[in-house]
Coordinates of C-alpha atoms in Angstrom, one line a residue:
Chain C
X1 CA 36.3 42.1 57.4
X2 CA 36.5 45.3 55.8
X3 CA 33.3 47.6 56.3
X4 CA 31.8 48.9 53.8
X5 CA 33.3 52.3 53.1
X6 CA 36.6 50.6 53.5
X7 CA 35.9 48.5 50.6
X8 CA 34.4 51.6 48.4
X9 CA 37.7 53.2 49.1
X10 CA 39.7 50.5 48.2
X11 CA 38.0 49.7 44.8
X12 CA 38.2 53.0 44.5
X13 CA 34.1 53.7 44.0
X14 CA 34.4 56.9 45.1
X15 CA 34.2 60.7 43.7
X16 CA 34.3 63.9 45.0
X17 CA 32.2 67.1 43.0
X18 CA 31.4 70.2 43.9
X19 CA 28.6 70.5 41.8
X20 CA 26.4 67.9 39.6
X21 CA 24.0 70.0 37.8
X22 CA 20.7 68.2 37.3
X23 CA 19.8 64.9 39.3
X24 CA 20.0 63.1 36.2
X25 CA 23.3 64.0 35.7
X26 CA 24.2 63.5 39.2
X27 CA 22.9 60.6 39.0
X28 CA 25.3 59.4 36.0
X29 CA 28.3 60.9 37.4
X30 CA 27.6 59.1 40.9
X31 CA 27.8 55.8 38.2
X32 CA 30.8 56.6 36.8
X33 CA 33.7 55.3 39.6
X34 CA 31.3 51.5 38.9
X35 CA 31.7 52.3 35.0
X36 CA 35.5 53.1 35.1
X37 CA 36.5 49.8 37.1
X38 CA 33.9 47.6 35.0
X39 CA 31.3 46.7 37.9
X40 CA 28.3 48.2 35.5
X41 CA 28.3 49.7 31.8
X42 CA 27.8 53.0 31.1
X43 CA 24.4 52.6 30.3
X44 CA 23.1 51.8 33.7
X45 CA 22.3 55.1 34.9
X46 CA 19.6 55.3 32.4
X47 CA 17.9 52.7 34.2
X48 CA 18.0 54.2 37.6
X49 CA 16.7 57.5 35.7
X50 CA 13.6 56.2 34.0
X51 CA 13.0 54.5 37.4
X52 CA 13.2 57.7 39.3
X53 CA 11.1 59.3 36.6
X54 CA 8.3 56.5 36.5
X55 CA 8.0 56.7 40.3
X56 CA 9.7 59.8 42.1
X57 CA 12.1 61.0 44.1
X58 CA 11.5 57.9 46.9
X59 CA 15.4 57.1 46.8
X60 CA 16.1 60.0 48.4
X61 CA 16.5 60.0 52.0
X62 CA 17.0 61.9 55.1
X63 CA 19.8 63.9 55.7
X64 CA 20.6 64.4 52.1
X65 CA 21.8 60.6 51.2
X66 CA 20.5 59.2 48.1
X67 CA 20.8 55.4 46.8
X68 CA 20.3 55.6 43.5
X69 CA 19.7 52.1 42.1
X70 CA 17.6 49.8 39.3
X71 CA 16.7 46.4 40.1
X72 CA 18.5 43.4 41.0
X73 CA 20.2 42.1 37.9
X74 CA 19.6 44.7 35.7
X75 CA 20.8 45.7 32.7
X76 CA 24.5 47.0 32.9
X77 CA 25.1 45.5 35.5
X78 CA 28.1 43.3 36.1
X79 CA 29.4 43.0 39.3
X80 CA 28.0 43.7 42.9
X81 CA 28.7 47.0 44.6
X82 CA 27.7 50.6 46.4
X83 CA 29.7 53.5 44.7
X84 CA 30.1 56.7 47.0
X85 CA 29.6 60.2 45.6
X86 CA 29.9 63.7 47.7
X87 CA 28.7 66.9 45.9
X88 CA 29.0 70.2 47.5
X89 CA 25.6 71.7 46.1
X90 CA 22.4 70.4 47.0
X91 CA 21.2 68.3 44.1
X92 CA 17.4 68.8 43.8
X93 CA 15.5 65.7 43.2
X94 CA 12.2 68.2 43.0
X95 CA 9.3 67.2 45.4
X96 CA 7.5 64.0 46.4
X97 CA 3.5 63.7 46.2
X98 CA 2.8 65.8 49.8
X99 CA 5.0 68.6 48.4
X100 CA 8.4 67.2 50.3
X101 CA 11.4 68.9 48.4
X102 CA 13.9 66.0 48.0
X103 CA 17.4 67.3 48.3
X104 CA 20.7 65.1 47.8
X105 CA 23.9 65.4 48.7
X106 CA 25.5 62.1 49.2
X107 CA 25.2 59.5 46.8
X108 CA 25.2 55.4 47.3
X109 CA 25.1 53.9 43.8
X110 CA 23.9 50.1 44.0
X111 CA 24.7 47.5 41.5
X112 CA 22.8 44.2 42.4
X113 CA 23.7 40.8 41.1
X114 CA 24.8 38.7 43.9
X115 CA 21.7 38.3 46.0
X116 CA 24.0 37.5 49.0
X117 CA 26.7 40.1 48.9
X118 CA 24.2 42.9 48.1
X119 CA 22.1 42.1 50.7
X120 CA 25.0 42.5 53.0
X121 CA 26.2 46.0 51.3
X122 CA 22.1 46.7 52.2
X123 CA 22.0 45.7 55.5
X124 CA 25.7 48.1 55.7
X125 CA 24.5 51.1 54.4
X126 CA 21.4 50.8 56.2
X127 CA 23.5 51.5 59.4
X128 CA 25.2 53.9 57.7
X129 CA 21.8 56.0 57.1
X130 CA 20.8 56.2 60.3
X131 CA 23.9 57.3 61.7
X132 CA 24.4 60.7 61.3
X133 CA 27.7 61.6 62.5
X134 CA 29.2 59.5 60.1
X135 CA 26.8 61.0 57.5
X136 CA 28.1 64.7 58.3
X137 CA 31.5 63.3 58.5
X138 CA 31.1 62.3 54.9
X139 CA 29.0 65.3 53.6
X140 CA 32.3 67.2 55.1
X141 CA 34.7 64.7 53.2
X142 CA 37.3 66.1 50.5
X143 CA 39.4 62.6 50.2
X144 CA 39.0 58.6 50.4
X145 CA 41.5 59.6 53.5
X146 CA 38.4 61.6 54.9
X147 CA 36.0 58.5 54.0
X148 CA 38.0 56.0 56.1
X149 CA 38.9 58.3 58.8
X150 CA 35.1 59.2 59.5
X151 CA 34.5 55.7 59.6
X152 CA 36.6 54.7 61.8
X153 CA 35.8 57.3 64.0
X154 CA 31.9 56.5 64.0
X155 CA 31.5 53.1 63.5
X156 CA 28.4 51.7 61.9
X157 CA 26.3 49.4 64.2
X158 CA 25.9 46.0 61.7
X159 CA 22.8 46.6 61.1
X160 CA 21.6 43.6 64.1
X161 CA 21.2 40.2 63.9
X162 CA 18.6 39.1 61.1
Chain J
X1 CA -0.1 37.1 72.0
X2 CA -0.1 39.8 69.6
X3 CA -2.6 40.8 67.0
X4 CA 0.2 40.5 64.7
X5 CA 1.0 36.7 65.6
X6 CA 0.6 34.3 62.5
X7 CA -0.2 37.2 60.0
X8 CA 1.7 37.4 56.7
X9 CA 3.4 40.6 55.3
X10 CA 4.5 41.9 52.5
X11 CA 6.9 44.8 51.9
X12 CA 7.2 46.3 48.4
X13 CA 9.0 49.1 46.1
X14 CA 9.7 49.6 42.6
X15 CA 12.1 47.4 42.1
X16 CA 12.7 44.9 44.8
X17 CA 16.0 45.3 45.1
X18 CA 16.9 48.5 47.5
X19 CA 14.4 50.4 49.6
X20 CA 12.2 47.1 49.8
X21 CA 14.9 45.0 51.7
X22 CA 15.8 48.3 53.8
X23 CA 12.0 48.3 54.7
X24 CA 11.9 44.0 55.3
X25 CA 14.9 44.6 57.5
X26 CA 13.1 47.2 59.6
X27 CA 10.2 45.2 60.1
X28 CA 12.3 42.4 61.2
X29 CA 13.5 44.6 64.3
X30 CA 10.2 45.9 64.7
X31 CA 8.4 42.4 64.7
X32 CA 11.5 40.9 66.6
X33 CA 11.5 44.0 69.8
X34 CA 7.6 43.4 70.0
X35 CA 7.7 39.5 70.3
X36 CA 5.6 38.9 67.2
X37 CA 5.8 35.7 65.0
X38 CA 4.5 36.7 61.4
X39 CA 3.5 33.7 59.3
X40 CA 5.6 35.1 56.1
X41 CA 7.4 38.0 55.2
X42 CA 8.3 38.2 51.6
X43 CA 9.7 41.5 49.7
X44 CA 9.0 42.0 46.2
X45 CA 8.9 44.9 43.5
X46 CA 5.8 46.7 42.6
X47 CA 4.9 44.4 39.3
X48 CA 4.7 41.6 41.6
X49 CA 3.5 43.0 45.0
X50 CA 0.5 44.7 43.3
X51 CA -1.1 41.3 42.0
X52 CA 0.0 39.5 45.5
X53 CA -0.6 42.3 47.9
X54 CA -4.6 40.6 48.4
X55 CA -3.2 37.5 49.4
X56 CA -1.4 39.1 52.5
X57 CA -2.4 40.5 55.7
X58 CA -0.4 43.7 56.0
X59 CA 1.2 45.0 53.1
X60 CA 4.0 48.4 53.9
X61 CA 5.4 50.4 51.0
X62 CA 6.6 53.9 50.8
X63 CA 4.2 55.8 50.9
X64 CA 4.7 57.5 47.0
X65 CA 3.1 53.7 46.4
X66 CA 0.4 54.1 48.3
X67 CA -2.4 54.5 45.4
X68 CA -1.2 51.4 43.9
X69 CA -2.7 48.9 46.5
X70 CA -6.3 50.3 46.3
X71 CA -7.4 47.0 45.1
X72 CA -5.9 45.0 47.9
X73 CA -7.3 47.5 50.4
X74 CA -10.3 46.9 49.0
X75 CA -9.9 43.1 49.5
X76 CA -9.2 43.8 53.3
X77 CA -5.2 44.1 53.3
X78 CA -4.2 46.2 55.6
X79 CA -1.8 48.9 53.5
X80 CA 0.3 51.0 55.6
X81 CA 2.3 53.8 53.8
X82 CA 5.8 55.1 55.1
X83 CA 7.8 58.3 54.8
X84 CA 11.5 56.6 56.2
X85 CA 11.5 52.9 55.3
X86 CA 14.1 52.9 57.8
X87 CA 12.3 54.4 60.7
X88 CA 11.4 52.1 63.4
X89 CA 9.5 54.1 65.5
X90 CA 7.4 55.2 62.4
X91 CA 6.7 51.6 61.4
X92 CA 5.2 51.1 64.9
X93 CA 3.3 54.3 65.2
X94 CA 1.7 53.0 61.7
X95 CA 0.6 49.5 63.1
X96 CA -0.7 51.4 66.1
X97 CA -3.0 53.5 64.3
X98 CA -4.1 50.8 62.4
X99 CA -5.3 49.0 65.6
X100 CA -2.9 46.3 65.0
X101 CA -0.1 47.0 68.1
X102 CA -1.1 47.8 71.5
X103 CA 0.7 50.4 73.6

């Protein structure tokens, strides 16, 4: 079965910036690989924006990773999927309620609405969080070559059995 | 037999859909690797988990959603907070200081 970056790759889900400007737009153009092959409208970035707005930065991780996403089902949203972004500049998310500055640099764009296949992408990119040479494999990536390559060179545990 | 045996939890974040599941499967490991039997574990955005957050035991959330279980805290649920949803060894160190996991 393909893993998950594999199958970013090859629905091509992927872009590659060297700068986003503000996290809203980051936000947007993380979005944009999901717009261009139909999976969610152009519209659904808003929704992770208010969202982000209304509660804070809390979709922004360790080690610069970000999962920008709305709710299951949401507006926009047509197909199930996790869209891969990598931007060279830290993208600043500003700071959480203790004063935590929340920086981004790679981006995992969820579109929920297949309960079953997203919970899979979840329980997928929750391995690929917490492993970090795969992470700065991917914050080092130029091409979808680079992508497949880091992950086949650190595989991602499958998250255990649930 | 655990403290933890039989009790129900509840994990919760904005929208139910992302961090919350992250933060269900964590406890899952956690509850699994210290041989505790919860009675329920249910996930569920904020809208719903504020109303329901009384009727379980222990509640976790990220911890920017902290204030919003002061009534449930006040009702006796046990609200733990969390700065990774995915960290393990945080999870545990929470129920610890809470008096609700030995060791």
């Amino acid at each position: 079965m393909a893993s998950l970056l594999q199958k970013i790759v090859e629905r091509g889900h992927y872009k590659f910036v060297d700068s986003a400007g503000s996290w809203q737009e980051a936000v947007k153009l993380s979005t944009e690989p999901l717009v261009k092959t139909g999976f969610v409208e152009e519209n659904y970035y808003q929704q992770i924006v208010d969202c982000i707005t209304k509660y804070g930065p809390y979709v922004v991780y360790d080690h610069y990773v970000a999962m920008p996403h709305s709710q299951e089902n949401a507006d926009g949203v047509k197909k199930t999927a996790v869209g891969f972004m990598r931007v060279k500049e830290d993208v600043d998310f500003g700071t959480d309620e203790d004063g935590e500055q929340k920086i981004a640099r790679l981006f995992f764009p969820l579109a929920a609405c297949d309960p079953e296949e997203h919970l899979d992408n979840i329980m997928q990119l929750m391995a690929v969080f917490q492993n970090e040479p795969l992470l700065d494999a991917l914050l080092a990536a130029e091409t979808p070559e680079d992508i497949l390559a880091a992950d086949a060179k650190y595989p991602s545990a499958d998250g255990g059995d649930f | 037999m655990s403290k933890l045996d039989n009790k129900s939890f509840m994990v919760c974040c904005a929208n139910g859909a992302g961090s919350s599941l992250m933060m269900k499967m964590t406890l899952q490991k956690v509850l699994k690797k210290n041989n505790i039997t919860p009675s329920t574990l249910h996930h569920c955005a904020l809208a719903e988990g504020k109303s329901a957050a009384p009727n379980y035991d222990i509640v976790f959330c990220a911890k920017n959603f902290l204030s919003t279980f002061k009534a449930a805290q006040e009702k006796g649920t046990v609200v733990l907070g969390l700065r990774n949803i995915m960290s393990e060894q945080e999870m545990e160190r929470a129920l610890r200081e809470a008096g609700l996991l030995d060791g």
